[in-house]
Short mmCIF file of the C-alpha atoms (twelve columns), coordinates in Angstrom:
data_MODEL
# 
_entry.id   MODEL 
# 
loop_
_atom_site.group_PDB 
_atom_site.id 
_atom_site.type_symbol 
_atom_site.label_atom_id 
_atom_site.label_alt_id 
_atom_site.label_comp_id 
_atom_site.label_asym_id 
_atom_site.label_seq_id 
_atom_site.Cartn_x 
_atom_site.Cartn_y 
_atom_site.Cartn_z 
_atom_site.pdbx_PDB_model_num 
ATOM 1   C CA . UNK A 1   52.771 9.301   -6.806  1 
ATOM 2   C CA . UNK A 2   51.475 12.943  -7.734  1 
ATOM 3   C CA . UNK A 3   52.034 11.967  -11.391 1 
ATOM 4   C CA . UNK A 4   49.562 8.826   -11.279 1 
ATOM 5   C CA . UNK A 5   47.299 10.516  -9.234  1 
ATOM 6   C CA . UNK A 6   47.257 13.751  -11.534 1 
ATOM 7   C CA . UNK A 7   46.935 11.112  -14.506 1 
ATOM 8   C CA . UNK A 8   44.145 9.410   -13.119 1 
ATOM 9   C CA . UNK A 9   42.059 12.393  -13.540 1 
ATOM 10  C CA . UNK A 10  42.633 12.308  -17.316 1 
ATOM 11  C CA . UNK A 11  40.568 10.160  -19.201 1 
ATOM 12  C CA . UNK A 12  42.702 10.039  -22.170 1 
ATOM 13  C CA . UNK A 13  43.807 6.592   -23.628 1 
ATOM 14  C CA . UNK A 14  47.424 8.063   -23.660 1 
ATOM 15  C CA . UNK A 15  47.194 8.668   -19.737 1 
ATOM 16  C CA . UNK A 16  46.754 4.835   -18.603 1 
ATOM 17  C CA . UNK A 17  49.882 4.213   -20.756 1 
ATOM 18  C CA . UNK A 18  51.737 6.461   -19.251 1 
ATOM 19  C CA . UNK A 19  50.542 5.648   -15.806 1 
ATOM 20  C CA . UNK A 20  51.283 1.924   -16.901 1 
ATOM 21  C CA . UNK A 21  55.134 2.908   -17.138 1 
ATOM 22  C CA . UNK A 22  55.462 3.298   -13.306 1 
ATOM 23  C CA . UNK A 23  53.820 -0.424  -12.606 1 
ATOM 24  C CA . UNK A 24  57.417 -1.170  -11.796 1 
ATOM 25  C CA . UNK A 25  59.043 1.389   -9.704  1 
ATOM 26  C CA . UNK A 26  60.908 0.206   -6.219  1 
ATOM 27  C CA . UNK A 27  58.371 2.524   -4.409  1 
ATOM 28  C CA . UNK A 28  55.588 0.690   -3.200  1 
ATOM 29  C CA . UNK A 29  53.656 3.907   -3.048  1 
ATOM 30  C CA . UNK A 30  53.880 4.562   -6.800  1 
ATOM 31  C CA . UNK A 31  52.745 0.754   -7.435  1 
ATOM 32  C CA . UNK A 32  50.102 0.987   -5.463  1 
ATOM 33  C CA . UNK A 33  49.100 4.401   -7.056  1 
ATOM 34  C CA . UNK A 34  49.325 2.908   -10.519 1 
ATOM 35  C CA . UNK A 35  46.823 0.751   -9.185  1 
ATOM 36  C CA . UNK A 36  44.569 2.802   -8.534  1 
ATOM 37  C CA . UNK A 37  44.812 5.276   -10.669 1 
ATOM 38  C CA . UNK A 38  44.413 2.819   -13.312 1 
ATOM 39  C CA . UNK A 39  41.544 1.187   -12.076 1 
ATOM 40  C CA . UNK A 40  39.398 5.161   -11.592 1 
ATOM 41  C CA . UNK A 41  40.272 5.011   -15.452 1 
ATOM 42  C CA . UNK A 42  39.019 2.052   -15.837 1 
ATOM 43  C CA . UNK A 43  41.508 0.807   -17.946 1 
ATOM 44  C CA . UNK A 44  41.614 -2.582  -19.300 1 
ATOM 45  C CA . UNK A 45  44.562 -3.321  -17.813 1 
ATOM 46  C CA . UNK A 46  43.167 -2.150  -14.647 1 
ATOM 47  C CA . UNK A 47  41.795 -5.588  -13.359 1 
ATOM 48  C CA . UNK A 48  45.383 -7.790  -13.554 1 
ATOM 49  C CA . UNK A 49  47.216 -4.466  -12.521 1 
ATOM 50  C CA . UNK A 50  45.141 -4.960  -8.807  1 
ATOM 51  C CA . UNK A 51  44.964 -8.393  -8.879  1 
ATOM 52  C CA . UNK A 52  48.627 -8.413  -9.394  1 
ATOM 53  C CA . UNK A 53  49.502 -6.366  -5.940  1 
ATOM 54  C CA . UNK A 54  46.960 -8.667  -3.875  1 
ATOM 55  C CA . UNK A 55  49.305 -11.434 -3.355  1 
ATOM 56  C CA . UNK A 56  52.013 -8.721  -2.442  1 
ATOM 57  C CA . UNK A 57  52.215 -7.680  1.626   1 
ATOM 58  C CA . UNK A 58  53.598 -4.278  2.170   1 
ATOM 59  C CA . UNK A 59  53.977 -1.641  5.011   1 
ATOM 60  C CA . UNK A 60  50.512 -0.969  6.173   1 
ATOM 61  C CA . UNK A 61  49.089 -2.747  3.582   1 
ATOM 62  C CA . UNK A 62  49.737 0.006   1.273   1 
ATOM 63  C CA . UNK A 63  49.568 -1.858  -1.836  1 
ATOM 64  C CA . UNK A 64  46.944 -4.086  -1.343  1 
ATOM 65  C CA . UNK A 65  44.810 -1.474  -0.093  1 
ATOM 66  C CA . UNK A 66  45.754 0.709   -3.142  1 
ATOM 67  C CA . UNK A 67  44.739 -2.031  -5.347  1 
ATOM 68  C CA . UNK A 68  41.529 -2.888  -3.438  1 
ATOM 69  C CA . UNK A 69  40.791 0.723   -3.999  1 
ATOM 70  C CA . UNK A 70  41.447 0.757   -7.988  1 
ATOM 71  C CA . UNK A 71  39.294 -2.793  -8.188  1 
ATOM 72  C CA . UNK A 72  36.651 -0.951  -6.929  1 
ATOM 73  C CA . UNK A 73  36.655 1.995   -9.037  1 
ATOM 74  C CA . UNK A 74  35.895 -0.283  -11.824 1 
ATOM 75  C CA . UNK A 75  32.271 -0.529  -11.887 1 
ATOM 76  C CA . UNK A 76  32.442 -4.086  -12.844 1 
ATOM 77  C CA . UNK A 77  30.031 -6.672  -10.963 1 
ATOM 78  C CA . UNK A 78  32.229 -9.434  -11.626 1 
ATOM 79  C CA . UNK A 79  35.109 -7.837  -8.837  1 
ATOM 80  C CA . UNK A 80  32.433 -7.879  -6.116  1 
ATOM 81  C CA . UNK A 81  33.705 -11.451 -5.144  1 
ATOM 82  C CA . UNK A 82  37.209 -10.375 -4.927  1 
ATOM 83  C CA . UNK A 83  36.442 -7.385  -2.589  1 
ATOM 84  C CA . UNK A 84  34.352 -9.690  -0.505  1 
ATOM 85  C CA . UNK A 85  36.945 -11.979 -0.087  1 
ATOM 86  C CA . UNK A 86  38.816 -9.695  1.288   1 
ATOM 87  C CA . UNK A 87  36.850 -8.417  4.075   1 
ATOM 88  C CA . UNK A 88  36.744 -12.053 5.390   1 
ATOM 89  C CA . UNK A 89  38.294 -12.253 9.232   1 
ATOM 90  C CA . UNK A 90  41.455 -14.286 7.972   1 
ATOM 91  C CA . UNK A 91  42.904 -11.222 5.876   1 
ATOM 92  C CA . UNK A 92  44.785 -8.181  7.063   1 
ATOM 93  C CA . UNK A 93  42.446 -5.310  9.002   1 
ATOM 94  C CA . UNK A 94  44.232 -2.614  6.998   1 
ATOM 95  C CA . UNK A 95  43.282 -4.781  3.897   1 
ATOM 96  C CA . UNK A 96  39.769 -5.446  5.115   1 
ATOM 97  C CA . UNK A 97  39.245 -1.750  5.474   1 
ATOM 98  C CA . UNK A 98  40.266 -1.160  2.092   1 
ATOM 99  C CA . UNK A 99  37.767 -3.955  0.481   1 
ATOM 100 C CA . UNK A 100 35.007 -2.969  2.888   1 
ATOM 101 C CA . UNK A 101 35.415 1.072   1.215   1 
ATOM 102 C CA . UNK A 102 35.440 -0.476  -2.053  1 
ATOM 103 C CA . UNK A 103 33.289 -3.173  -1.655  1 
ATOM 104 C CA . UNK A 104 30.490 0.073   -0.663  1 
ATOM 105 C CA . UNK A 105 31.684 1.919   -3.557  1 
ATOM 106 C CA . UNK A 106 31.145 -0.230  -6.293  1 
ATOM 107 C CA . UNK A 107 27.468 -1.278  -4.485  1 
ATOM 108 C CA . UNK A 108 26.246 2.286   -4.779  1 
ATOM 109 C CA . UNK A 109 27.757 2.624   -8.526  1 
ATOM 110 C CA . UNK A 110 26.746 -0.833  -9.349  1 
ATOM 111 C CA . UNK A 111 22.799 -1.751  -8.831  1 
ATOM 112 C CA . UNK A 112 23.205 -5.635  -9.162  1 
ATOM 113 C CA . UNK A 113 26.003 -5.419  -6.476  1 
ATOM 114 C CA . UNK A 114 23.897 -3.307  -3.768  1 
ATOM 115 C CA . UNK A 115 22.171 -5.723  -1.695  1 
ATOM 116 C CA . UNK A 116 25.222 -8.290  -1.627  1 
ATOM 117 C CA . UNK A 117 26.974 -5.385  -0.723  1 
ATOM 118 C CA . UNK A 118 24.870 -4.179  2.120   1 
ATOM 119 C CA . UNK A 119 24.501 -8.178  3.446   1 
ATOM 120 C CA . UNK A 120 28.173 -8.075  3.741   1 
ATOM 121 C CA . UNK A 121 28.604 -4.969  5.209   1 
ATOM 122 C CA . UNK A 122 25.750 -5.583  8.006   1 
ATOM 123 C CA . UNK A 123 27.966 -8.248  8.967   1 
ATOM 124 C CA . UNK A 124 30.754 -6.348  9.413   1 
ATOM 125 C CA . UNK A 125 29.008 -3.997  11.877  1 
ATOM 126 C CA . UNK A 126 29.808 -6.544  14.563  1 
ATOM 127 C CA . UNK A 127 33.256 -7.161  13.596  1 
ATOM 128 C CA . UNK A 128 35.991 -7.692  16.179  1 
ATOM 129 C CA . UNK A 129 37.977 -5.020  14.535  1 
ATOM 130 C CA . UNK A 130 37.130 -1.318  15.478  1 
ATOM 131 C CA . UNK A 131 38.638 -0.162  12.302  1 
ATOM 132 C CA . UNK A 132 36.779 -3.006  9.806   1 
ATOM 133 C CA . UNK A 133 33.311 -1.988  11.848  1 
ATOM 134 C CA . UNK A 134 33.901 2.101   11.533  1 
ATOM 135 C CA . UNK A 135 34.669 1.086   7.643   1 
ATOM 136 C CA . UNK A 136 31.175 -1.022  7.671   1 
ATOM 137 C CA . UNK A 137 29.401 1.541   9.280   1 
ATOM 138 C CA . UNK A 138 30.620 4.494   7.014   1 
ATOM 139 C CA . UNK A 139 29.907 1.794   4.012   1 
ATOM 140 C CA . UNK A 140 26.557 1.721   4.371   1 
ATOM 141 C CA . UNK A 141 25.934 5.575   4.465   1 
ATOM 142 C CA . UNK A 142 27.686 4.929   1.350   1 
ATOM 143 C CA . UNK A 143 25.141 2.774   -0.320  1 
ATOM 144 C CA . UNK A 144 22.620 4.599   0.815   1 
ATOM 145 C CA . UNK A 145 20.195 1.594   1.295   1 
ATOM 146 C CA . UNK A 146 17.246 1.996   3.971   1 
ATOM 147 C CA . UNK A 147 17.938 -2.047  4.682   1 
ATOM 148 C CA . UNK A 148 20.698 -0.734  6.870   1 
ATOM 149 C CA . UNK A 149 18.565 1.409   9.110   1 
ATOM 150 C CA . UNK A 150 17.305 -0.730  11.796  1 
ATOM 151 C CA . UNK A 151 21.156 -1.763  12.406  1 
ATOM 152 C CA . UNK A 152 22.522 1.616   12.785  1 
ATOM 153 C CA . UNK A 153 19.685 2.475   14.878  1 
ATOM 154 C CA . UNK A 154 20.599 0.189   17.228  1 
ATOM 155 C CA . UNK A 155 24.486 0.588   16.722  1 
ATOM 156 C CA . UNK A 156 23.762 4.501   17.822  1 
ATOM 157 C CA . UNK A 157 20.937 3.718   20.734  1 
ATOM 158 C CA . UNK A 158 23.719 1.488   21.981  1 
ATOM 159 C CA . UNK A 159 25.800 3.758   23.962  1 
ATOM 160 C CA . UNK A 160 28.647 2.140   23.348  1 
ATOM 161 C CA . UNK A 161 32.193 3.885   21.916  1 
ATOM 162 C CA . UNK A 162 30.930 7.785   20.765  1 
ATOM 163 C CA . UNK A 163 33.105 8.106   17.866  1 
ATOM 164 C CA . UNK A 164 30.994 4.845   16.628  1 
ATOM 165 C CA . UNK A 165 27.649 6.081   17.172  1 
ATOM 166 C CA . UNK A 166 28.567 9.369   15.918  1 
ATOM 167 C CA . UNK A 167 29.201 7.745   12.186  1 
ATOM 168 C CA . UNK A 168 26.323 5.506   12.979  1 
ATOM 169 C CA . UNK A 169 24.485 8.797   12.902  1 
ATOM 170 C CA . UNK A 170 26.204 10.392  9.895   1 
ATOM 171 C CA . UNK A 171 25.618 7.105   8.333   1 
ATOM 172 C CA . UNK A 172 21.783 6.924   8.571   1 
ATOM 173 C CA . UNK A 173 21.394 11.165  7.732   1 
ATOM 174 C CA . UNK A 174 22.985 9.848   4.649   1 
ATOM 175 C CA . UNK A 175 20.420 7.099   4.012   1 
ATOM 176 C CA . UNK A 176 17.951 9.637   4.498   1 
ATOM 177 C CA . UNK A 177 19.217 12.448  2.260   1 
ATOM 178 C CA . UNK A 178 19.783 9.800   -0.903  1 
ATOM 179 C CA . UNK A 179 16.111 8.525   -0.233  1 
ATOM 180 C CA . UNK A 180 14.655 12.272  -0.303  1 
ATOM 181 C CA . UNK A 181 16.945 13.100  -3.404  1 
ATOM 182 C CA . UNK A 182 15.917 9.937   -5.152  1 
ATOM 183 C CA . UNK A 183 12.040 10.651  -4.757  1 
ATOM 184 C CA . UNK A 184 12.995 14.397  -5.824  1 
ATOM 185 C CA . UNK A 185 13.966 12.950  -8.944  1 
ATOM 186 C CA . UNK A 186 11.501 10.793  -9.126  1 
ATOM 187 C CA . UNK A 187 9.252  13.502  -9.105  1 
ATOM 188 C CA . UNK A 188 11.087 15.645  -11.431 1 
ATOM 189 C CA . UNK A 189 10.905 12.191  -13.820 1 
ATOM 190 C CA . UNK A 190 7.231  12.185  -13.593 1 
ATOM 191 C CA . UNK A 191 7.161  16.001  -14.594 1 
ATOM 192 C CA . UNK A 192 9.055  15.633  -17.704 1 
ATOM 193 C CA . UNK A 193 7.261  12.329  -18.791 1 
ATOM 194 C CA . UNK A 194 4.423  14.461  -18.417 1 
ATOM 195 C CA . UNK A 195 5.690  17.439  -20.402 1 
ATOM 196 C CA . UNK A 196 6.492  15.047  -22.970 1 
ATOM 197 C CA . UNK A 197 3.404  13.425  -23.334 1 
ATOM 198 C CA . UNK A 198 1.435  16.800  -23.456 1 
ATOM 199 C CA . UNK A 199 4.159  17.861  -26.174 1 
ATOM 200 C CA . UNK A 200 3.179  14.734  -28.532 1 
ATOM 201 C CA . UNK A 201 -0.831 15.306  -27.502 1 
ATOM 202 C CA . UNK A 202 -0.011 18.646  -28.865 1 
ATOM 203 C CA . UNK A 203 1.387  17.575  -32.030 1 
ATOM 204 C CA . UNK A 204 -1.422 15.200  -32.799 1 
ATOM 205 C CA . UNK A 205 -3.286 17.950  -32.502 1 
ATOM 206 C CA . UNK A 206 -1.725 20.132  -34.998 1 
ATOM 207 C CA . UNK A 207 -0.931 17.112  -37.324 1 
ATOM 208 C CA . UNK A 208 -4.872 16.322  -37.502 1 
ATOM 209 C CA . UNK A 209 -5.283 20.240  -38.472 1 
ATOM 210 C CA . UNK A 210 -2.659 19.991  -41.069 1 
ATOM 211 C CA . UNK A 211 -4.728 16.703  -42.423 1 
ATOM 212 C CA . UNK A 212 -7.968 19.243  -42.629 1 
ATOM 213 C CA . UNK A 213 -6.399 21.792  -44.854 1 
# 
């Protein structure tokens, strides 16, 4: 396991082959790692690698959840349907934890899979599983998306179970601190545009003096 894991962090071609080595060890913890591992290097063999271990139950949903994980490391829109499917009520909660995490991860690293991202997790708020709605809840802080706000309003005004309000809370300071750091650099975009276009103003300028000697 501490092998994948270390390999994950290496973005070396010669590091998903290794890691692809282990994809058959007894220990479901090393499968599942392999996983994963493979899918934060998005490898190409990353995809079948997960999709592999979803039709495989396992203590605590280890490798499922593993390969939920490495799906959504991928960055790839096209996975978003998979991890959706697996928050769906008929699946395991440990599993629907894991695809709810992942599912948020690949919205906030993905544009085109944000808002079917935050429509899912919304959902999920109100799921009959504490465990799938803490996931939801921490999800959206995730994603960052003000959309989310008037739900985790209410989840925290509720007064319902603390530890639930309390990421309810984290959750929308999060919202908050990505929208202030993405007008910062919005405003730090404008600046530079700016410098730019006084640059090339400038070097009109000394072009047109050039022309007069």
């Amino acid at each position: 396991r501490a092998v994948g894991a270390a390999l994950a962090g290496c973005r070396r071609p010669a590091a998903a082959a290794a890691i692809v080595t282990l994809a058959e060890d007894p220990s479901i913890h090393v499968r599942g790692e392999v996983a994963r591992a493979l899918g934060r290097l998005r490898s190409p063999a990353a995809k079948a690698a997960c999709e592999a271990l979803l039709g495989q139950a396992s203590w605590m949903e280890v490798l499922r959840a593993r390969a939920l994980e490495g799906l959504g490391s991928l960055r790839e829109a096209e996975v978003a349907g998979t991890l959706e499917a697996w928050t769906q009520p008929d699946r395991p909660p440990r599993a629907r934890m894991a695809a709810v995490a992942a599912l948020a991860r690949l919205g906030d690293e993905v544009e085109a899979v944000r808002a079917r991202a935050v429509e899912r997790l919304l959902v999920l708020v109100s799921d009959e599983h504490y465990r799938v709605q803490v996931a939801a809840v921490s999800g959206l802080g995730t994603l960052r998306d003000s959309r989310a706000l008037p739900v985790l309003r209410q989840l925290h005004a509720a007064g319902g179970d603390g530890r639930l309000r309390r990421w309810a809370y984290e959750a929308m300071a999060n919202i908050r601190d990505g929208r202030a750091g993405e007008s910062a650099l919005s405003g730090i975009k404008r600046e530079i545009e700016g410098l730019v276009e006084e640059n090339r103003k400038l070097r009109d300028r000394l072009n047109r003096l050039e022309d007069r000697k």
